[in-house]
N, CA, C and O atoms as a GROMACS GRO file, in nm:
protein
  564
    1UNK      N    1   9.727  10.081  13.106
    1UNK     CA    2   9.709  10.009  13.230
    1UNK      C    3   9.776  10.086  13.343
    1UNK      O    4   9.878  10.154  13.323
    2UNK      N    5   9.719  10.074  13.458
    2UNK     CA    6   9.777  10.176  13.561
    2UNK      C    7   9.861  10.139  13.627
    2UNK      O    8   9.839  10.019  13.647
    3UNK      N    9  10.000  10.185  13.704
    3UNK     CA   10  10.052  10.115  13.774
    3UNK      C   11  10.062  10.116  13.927
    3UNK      O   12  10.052  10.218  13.995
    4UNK      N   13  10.084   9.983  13.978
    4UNK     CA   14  10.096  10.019  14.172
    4UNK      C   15  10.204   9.925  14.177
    4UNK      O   16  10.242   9.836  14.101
    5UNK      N   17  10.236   9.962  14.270
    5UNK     CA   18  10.340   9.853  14.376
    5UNK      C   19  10.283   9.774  14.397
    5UNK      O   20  10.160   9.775  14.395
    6UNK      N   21  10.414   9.601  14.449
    6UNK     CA   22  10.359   9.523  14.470
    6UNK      C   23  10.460   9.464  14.580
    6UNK      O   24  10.576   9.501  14.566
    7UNK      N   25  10.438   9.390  14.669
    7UNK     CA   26  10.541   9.291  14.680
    7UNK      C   27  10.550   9.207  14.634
    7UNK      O   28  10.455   9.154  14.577
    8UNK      N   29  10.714   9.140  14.639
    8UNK     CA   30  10.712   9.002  14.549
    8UNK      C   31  10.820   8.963  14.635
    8UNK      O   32  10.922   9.030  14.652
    9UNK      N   33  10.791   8.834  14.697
    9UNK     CA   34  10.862   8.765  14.764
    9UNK      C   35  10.910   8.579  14.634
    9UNK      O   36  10.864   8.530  14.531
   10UNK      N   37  11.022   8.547  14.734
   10UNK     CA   38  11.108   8.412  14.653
   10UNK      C   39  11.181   8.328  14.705
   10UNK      O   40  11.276   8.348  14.780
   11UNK      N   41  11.147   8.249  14.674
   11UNK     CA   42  11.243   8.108  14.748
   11UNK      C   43  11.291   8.042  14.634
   11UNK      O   44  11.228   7.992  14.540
   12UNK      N   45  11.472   8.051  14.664
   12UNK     CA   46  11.597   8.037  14.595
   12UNK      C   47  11.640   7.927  14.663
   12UNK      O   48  11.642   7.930  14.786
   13UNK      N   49  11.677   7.821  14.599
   13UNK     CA   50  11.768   7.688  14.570
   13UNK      C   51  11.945   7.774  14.631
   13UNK      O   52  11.936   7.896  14.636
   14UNK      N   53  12.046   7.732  14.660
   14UNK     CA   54  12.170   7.816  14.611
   14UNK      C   55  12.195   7.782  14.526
   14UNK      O   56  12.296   7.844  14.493
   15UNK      N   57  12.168   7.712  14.450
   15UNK     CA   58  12.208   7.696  14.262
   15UNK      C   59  12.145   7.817  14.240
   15UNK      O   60  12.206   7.899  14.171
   16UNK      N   61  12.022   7.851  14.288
   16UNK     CA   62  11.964   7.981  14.192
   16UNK      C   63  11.794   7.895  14.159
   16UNK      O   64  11.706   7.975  14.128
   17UNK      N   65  11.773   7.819  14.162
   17UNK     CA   66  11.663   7.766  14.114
   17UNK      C   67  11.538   7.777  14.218
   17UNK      O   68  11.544   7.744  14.336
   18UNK      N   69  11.429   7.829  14.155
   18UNK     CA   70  11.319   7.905  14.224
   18UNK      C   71  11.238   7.779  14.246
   18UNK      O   72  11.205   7.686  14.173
   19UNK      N   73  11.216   7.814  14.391
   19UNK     CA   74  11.145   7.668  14.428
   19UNK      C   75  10.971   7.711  14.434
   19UNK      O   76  10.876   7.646  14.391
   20UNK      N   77  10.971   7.857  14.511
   20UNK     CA   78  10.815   7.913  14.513
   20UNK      C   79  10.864   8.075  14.476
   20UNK      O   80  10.968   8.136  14.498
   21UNK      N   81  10.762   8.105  14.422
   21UNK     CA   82  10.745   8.244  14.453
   21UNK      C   83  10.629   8.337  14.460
   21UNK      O   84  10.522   8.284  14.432
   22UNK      N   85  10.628   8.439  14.485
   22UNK     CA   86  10.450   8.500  14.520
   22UNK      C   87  10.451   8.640  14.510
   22UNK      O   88  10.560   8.698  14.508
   23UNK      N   89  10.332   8.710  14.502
   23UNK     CA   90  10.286   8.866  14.539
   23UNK      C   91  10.213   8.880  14.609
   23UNK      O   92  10.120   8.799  14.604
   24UNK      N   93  10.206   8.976  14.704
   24UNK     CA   94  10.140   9.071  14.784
   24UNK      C   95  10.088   9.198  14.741
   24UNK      O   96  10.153   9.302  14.741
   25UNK      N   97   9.958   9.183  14.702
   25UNK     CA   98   9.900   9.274  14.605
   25UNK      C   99   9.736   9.289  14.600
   25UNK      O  100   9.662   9.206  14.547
   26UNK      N  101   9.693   9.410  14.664
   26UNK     CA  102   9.562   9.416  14.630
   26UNK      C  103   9.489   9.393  14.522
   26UNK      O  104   9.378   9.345  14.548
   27UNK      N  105   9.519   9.416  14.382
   27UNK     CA  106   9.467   9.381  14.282
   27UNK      C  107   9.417   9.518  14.243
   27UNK      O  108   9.344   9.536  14.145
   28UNK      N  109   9.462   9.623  14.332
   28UNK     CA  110   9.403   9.760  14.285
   28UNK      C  111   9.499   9.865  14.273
   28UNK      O  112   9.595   9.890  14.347
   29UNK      N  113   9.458   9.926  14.164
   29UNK     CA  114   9.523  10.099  14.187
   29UNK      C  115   9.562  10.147  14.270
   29UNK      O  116   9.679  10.148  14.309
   30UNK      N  117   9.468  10.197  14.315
   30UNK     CA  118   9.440  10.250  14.452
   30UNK      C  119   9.557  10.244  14.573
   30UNK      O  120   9.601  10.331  14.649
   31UNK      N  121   9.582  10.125  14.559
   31UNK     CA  122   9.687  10.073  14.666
   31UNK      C  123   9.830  10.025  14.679
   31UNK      O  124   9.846   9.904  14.666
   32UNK      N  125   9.927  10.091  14.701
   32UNK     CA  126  10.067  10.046  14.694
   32UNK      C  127  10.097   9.933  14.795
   32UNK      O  128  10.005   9.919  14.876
   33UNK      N  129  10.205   9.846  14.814
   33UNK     CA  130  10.212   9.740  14.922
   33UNK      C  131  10.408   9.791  14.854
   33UNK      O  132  10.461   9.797  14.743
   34UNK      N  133  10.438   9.807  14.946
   34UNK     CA  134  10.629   9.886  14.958
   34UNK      C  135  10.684   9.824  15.090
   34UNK      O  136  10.626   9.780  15.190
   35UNK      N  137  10.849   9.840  15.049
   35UNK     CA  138  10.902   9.860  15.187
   35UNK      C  139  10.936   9.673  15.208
   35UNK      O  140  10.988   9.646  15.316
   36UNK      N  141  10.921   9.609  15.159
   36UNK     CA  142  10.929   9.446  15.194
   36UNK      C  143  11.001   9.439  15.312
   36UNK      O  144  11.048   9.550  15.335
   37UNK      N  145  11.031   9.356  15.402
   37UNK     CA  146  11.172   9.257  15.496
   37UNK      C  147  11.122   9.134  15.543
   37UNK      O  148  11.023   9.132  15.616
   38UNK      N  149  11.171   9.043  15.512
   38UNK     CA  150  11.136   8.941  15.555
   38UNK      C  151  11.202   8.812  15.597
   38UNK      O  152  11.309   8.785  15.542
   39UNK      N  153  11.151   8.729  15.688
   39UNK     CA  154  11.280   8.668  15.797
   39UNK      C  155  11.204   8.520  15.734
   39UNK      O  156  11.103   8.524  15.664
   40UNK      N  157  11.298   8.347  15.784
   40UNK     CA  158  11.244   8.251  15.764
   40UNK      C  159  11.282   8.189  15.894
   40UNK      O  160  11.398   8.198  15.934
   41UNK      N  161  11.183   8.124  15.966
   41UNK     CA  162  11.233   8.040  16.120
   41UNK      C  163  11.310   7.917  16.036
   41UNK      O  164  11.350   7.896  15.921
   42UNK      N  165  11.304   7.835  16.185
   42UNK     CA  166  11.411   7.707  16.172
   42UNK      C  167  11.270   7.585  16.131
   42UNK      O  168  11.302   7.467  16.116
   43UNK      N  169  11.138   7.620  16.118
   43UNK     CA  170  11.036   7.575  16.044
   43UNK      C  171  11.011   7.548  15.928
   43UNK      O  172  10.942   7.460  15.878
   44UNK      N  173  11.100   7.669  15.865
   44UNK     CA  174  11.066   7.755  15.738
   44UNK      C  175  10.959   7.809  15.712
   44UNK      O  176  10.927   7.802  15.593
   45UNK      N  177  10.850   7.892  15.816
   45UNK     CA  178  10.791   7.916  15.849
   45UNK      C  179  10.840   8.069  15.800
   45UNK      O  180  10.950   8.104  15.841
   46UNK      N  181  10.760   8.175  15.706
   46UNK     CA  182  10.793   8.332  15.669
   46UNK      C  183  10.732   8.405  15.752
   46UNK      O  184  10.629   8.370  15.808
   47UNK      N  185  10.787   8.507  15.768
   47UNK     CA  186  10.677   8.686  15.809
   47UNK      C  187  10.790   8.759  15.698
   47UNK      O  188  10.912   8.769  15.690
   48UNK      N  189  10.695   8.793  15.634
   48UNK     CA  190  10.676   8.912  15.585
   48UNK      C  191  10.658   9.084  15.590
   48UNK      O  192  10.568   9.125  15.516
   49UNK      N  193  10.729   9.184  15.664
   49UNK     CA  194  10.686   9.291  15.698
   49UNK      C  195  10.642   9.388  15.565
   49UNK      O  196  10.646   9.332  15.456
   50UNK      N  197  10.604   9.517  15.571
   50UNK     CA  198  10.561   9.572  15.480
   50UNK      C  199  10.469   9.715  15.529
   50UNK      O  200  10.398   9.737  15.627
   51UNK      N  201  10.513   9.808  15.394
   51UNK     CA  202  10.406   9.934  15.474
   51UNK      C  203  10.290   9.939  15.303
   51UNK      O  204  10.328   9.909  15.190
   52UNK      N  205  10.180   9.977  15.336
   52UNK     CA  206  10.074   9.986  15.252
   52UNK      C  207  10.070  10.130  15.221
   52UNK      O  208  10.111  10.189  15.321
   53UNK      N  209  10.043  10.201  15.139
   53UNK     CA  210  10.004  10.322  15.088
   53UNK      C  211   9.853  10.331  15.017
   53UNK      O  212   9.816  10.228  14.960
   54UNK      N  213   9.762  10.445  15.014
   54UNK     CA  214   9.636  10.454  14.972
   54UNK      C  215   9.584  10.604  14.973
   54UNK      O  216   9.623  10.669  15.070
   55UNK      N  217   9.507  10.666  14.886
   55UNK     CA  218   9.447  10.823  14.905
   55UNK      C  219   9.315  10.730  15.024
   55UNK      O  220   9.292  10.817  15.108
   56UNK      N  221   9.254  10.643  15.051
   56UNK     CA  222   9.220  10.613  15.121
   56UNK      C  223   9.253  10.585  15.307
   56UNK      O  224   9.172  10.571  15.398
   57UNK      N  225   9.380  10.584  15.309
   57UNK     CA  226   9.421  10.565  15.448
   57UNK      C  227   9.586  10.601  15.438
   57UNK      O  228   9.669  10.608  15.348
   58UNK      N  229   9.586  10.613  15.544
   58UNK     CA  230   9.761  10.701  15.590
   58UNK      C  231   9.852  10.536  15.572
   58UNK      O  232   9.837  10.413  15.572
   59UNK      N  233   9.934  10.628  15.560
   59UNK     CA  234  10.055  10.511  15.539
   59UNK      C  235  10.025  10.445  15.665
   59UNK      O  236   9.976  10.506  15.760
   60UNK      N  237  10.062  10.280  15.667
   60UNK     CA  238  10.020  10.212  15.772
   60UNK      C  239  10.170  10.073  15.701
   60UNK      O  240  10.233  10.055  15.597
   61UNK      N  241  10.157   9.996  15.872
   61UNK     CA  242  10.234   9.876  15.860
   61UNK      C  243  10.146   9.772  15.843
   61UNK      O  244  10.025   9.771  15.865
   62UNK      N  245  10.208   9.697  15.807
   62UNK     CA  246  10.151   9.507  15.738
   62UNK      C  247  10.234   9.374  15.766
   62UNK      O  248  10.356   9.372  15.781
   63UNK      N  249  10.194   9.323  15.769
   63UNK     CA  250  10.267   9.168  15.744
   63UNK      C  251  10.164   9.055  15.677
   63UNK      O  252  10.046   9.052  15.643
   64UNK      N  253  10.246   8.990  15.678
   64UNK     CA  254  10.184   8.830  15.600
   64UNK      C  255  10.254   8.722  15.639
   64UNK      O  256  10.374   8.742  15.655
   65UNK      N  257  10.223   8.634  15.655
   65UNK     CA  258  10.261   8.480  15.710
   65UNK      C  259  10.238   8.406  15.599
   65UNK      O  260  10.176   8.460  15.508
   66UNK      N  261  10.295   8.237  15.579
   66UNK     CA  262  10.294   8.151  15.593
   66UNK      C  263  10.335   8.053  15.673
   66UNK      O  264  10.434   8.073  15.743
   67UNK      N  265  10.262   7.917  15.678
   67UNK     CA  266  10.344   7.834  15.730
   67UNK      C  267  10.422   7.718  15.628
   67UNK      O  268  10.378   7.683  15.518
   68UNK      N  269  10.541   7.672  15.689
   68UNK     CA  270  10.617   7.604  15.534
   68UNK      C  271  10.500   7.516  15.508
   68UNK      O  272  10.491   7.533  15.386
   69UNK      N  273  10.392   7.424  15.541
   69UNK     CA  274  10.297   7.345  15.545
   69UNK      C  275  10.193   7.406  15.436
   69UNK      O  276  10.110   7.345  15.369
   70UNK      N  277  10.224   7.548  15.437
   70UNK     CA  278  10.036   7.632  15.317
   70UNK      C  279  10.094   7.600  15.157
   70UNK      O  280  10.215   7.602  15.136
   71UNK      N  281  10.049   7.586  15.108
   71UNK     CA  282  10.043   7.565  14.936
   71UNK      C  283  10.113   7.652  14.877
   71UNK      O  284  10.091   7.772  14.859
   72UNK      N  285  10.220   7.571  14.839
   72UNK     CA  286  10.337   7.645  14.754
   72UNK      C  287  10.327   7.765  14.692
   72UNK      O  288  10.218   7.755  14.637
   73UNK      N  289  10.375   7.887  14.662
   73UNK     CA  290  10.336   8.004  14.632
   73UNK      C  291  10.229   8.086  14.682
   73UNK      O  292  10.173   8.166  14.606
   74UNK      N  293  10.184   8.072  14.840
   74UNK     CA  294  10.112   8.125  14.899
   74UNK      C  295  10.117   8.198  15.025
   74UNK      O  296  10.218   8.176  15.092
   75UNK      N  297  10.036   8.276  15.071
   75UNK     CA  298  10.109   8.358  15.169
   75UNK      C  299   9.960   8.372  15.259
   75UNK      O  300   9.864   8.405  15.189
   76UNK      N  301   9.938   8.356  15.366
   76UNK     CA  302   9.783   8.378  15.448
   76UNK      C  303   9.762   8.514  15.411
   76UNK      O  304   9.861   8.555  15.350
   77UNK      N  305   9.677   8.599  15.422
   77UNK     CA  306   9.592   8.708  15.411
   77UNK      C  307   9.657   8.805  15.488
   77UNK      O  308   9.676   8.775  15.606
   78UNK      N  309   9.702   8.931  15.443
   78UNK     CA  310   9.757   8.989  15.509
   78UNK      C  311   9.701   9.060  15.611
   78UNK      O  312   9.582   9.090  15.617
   79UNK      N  313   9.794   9.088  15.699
   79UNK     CA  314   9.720   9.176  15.844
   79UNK      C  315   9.805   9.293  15.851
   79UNK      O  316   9.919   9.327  15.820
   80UNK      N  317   9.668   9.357  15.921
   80UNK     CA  318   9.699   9.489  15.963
   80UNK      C  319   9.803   9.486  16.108
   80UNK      O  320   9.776   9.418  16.207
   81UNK      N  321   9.911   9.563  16.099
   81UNK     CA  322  10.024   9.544  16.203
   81UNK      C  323   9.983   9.647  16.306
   81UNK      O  324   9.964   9.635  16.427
   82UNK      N  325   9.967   9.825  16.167
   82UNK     CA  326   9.954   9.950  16.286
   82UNK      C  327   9.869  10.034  16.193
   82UNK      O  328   9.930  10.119  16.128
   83UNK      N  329   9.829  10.031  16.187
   83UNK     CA  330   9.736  10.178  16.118
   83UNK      C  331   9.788  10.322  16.122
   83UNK      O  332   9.805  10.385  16.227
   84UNK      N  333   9.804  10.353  16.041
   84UNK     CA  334   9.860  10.454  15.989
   84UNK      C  335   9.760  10.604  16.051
   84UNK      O  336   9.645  10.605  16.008
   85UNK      N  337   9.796  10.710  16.135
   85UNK     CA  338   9.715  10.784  16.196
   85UNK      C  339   9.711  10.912  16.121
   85UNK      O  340   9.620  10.983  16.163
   86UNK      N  341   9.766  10.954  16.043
   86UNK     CA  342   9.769  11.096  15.974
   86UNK      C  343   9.850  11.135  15.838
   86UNK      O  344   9.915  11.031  15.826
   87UNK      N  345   9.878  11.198  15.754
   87UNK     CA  346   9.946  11.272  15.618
   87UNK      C  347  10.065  11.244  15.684
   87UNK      O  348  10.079  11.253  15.806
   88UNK      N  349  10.156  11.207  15.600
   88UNK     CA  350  10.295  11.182  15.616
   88UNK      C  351  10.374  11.281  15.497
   88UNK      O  352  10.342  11.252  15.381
   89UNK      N  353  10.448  11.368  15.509
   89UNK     CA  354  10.488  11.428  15.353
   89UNK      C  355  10.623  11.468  15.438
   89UNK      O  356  10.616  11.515  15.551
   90UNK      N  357  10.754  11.442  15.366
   90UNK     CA  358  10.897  11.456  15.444
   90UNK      C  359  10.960  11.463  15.322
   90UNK      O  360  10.996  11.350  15.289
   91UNK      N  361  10.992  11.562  15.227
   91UNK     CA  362  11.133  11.550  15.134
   91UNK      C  363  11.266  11.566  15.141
   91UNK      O  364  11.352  11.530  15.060
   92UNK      N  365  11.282  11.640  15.270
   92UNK     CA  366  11.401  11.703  15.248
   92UNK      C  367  11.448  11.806  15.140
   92UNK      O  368  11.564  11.840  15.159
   93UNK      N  369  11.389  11.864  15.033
   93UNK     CA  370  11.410  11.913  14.999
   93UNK      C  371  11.456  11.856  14.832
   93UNK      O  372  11.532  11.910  14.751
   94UNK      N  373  11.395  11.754  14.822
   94UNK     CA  374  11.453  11.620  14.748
   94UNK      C  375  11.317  11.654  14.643
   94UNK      O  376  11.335  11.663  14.521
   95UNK      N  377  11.208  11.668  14.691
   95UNK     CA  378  11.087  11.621  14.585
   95UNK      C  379  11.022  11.520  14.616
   95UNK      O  380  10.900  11.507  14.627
   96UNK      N  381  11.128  11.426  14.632
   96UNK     CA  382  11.080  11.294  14.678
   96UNK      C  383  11.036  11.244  14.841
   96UNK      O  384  11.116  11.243  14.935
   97UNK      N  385  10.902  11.206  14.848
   97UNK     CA  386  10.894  11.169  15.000
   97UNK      C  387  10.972  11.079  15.043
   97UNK      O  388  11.010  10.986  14.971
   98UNK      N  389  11.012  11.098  15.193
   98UNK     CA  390  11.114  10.997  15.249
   98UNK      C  391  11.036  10.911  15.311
   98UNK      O  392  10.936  10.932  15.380
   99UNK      N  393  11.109  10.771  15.272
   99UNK     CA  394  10.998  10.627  15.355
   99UNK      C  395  11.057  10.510  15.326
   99UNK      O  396  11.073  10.489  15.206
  100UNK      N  397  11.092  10.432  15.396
  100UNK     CA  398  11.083  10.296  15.381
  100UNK      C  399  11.237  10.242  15.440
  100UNK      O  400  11.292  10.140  15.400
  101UNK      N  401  11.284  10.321  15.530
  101UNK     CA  402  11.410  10.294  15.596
  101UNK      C  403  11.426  10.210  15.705
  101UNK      O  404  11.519  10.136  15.734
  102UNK      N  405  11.308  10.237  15.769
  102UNK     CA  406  11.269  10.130  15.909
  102UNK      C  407  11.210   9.994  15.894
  102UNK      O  408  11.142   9.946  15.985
  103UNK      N  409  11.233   9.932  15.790
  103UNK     CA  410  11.171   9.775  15.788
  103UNK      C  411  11.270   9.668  15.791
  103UNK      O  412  11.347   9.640  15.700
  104UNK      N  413  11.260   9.613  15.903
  104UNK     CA  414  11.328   9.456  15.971
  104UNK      C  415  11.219   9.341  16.012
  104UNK      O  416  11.104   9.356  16.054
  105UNK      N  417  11.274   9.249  15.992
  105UNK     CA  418  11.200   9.141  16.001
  105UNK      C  419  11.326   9.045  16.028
  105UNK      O  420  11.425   9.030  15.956
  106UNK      N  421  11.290   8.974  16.170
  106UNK     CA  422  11.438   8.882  16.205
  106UNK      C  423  11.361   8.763  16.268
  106UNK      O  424  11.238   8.765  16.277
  107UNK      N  425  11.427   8.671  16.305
  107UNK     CA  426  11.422   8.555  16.385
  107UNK      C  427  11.402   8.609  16.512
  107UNK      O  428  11.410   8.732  16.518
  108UNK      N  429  11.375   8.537  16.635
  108UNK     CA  430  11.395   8.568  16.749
  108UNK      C  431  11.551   8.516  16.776
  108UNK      O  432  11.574   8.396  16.764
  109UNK      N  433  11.667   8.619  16.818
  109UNK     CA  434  11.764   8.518  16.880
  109UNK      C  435  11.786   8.404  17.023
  109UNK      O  436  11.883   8.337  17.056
  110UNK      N  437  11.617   8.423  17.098
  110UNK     CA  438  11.666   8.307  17.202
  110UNK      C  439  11.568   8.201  17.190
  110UNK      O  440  11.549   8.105  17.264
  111UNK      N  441  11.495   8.243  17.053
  111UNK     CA  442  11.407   8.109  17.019
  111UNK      C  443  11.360   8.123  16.878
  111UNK      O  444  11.272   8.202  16.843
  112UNK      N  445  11.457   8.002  16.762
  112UNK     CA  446  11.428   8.038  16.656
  112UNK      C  447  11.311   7.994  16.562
  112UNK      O  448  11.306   7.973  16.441
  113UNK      N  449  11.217   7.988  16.663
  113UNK     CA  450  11.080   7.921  16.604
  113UNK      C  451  10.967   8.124  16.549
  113UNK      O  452  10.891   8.165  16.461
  114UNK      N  453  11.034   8.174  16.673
  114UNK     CA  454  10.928   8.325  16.698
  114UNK      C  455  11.015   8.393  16.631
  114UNK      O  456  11.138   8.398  16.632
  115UNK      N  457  10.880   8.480  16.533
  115UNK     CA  458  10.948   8.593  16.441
  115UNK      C  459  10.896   8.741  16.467
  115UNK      O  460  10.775   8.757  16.484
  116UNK      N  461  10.969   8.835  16.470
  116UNK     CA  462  10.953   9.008  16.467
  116UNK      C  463  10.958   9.034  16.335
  116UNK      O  464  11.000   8.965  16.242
  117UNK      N  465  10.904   9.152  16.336
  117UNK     CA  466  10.894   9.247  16.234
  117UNK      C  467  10.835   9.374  16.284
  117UNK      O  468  10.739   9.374  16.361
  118UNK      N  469  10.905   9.506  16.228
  118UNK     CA  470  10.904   9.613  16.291
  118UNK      C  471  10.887   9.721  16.136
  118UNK      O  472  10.960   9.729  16.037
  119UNK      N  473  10.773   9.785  16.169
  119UNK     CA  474  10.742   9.808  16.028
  119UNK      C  475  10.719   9.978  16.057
  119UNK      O  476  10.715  10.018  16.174
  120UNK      N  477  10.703  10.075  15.940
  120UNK     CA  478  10.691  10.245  15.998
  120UNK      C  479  10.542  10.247  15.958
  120UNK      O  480  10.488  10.162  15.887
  121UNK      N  481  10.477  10.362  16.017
  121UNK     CA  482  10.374  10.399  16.016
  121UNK      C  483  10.359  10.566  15.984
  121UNK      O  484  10.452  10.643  16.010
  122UNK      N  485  10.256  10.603  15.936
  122UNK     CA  486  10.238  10.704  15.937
  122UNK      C  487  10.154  10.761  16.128
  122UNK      O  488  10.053  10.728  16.189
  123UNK      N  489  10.285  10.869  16.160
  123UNK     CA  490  10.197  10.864  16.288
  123UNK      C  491  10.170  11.003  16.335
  123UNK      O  492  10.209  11.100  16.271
  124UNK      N  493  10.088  11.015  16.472
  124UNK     CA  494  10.006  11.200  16.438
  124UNK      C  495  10.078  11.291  16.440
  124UNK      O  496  10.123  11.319  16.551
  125UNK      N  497  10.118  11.372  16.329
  125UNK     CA  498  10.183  11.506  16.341
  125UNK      C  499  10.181  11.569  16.487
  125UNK      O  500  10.082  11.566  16.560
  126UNK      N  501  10.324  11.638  16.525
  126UNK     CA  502  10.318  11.721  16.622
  126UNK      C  503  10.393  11.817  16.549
  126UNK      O  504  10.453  11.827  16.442
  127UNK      N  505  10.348  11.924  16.711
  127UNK     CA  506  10.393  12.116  16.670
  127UNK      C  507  10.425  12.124  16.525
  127UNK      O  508  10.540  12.155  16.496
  128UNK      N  509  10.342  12.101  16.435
  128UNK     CA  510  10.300  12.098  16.288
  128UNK      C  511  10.412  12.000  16.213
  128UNK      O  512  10.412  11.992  16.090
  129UNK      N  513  10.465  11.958  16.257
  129UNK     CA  514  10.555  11.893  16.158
  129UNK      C  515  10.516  11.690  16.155
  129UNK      O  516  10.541  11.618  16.252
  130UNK      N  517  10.464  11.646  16.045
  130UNK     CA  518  10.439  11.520  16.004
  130UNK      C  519  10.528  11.425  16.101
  130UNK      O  520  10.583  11.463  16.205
  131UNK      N  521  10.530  11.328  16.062
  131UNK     CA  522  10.624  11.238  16.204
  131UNK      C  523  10.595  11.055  16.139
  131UNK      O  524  10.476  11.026  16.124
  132UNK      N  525  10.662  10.985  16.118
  132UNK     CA  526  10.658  10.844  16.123
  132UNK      C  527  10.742  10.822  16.225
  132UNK      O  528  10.842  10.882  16.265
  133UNK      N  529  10.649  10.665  16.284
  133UNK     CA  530  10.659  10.576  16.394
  133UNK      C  531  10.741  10.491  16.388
  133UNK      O  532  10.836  10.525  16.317
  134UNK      N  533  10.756  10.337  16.455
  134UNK     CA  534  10.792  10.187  16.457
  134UNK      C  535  10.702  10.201  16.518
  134UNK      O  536  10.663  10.296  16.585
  135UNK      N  537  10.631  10.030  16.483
  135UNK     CA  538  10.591   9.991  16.568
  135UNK      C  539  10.634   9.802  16.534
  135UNK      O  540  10.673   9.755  16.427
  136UNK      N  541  10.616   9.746  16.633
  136UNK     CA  542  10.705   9.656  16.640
  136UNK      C  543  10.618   9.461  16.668
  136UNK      O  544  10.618   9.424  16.786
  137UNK      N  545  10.589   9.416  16.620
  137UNK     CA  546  10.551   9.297  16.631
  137UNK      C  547  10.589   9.118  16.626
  137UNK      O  548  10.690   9.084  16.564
  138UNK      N  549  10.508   9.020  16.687
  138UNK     CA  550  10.604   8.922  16.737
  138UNK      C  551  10.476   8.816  16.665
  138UNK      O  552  10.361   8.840  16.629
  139UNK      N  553  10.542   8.720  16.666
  139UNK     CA  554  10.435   8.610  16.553
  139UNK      C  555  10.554   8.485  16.646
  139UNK      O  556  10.677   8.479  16.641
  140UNK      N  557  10.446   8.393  16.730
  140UNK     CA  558  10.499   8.311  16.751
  140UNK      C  559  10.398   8.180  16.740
  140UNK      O  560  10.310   8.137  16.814
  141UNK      N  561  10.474   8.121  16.566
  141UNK     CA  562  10.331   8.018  16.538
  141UNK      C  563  10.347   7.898  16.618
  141UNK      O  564  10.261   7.810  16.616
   0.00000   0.00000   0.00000
């Protein structure tokens, strides 16, 4: 069986006792979903941030909503935040590509109903060297 990334988000009791929990997951190969952060309003209302990976499209940002009101263990359909514009490849010298350092997802502090999330993107190489973005978004349900 092949493997991909997934997200997996959870809602914890402070005893520890799982009240919902869920994935964010294409259902395909093909496609990684990385990078999670995610904030809860004074609603209990989620965003979810997130970056997607694919040989189909450049690294790109995501999110997902609920409202505390949608059916327990569920999350609305995810959206596209930023589209990912070009090849991203950064090791440092590591092997390993570098990614997933820029993801926040907060409350608003002068109104705790509106939520941000600020997710990386793959964005257009300049004077030859690859380059990731922020780009930055506001969800006010």
């Amino acid at each position: 069986m092949p493997a991909w990334a997934a997200v997996q988000w959870w809602q914890l009791q402070t005893d520890s006792t799982v009240v919902q929990r869920g994935v964010i997951d294409s259902g395909s190969p093909s496609v990684f979903h990385a990078f999670p952060s995610v904030a809860v309003n004074k609603n209990e209302d989620v965003l979810l941030g997130f970056s997607t990976f694919s040989d189909a499209d450049f690294a790109s940002a995501r999110y997902a909503f609920r409202l505390a009101t949608d059916a327990p263990g569920s999350m609305q359909v995810p959206s596209l935040l930023k589209a990912g514009e070009d090849c991203y490849y950064k090791d440092g010298g590591s092997l390993r590509n570098r990614w997933g350092d820029y993801s926040a997802t907060v409350v608003d502090p002068t109104d705790d109903t509106k939520l941000w999330t600020i997710q990386e993107y793959a964005a257009t190489a300049f004077g030859g060297f690859d380059r990731w973005g922020t780009w930055w978004g506001l969800l006010d349900p």
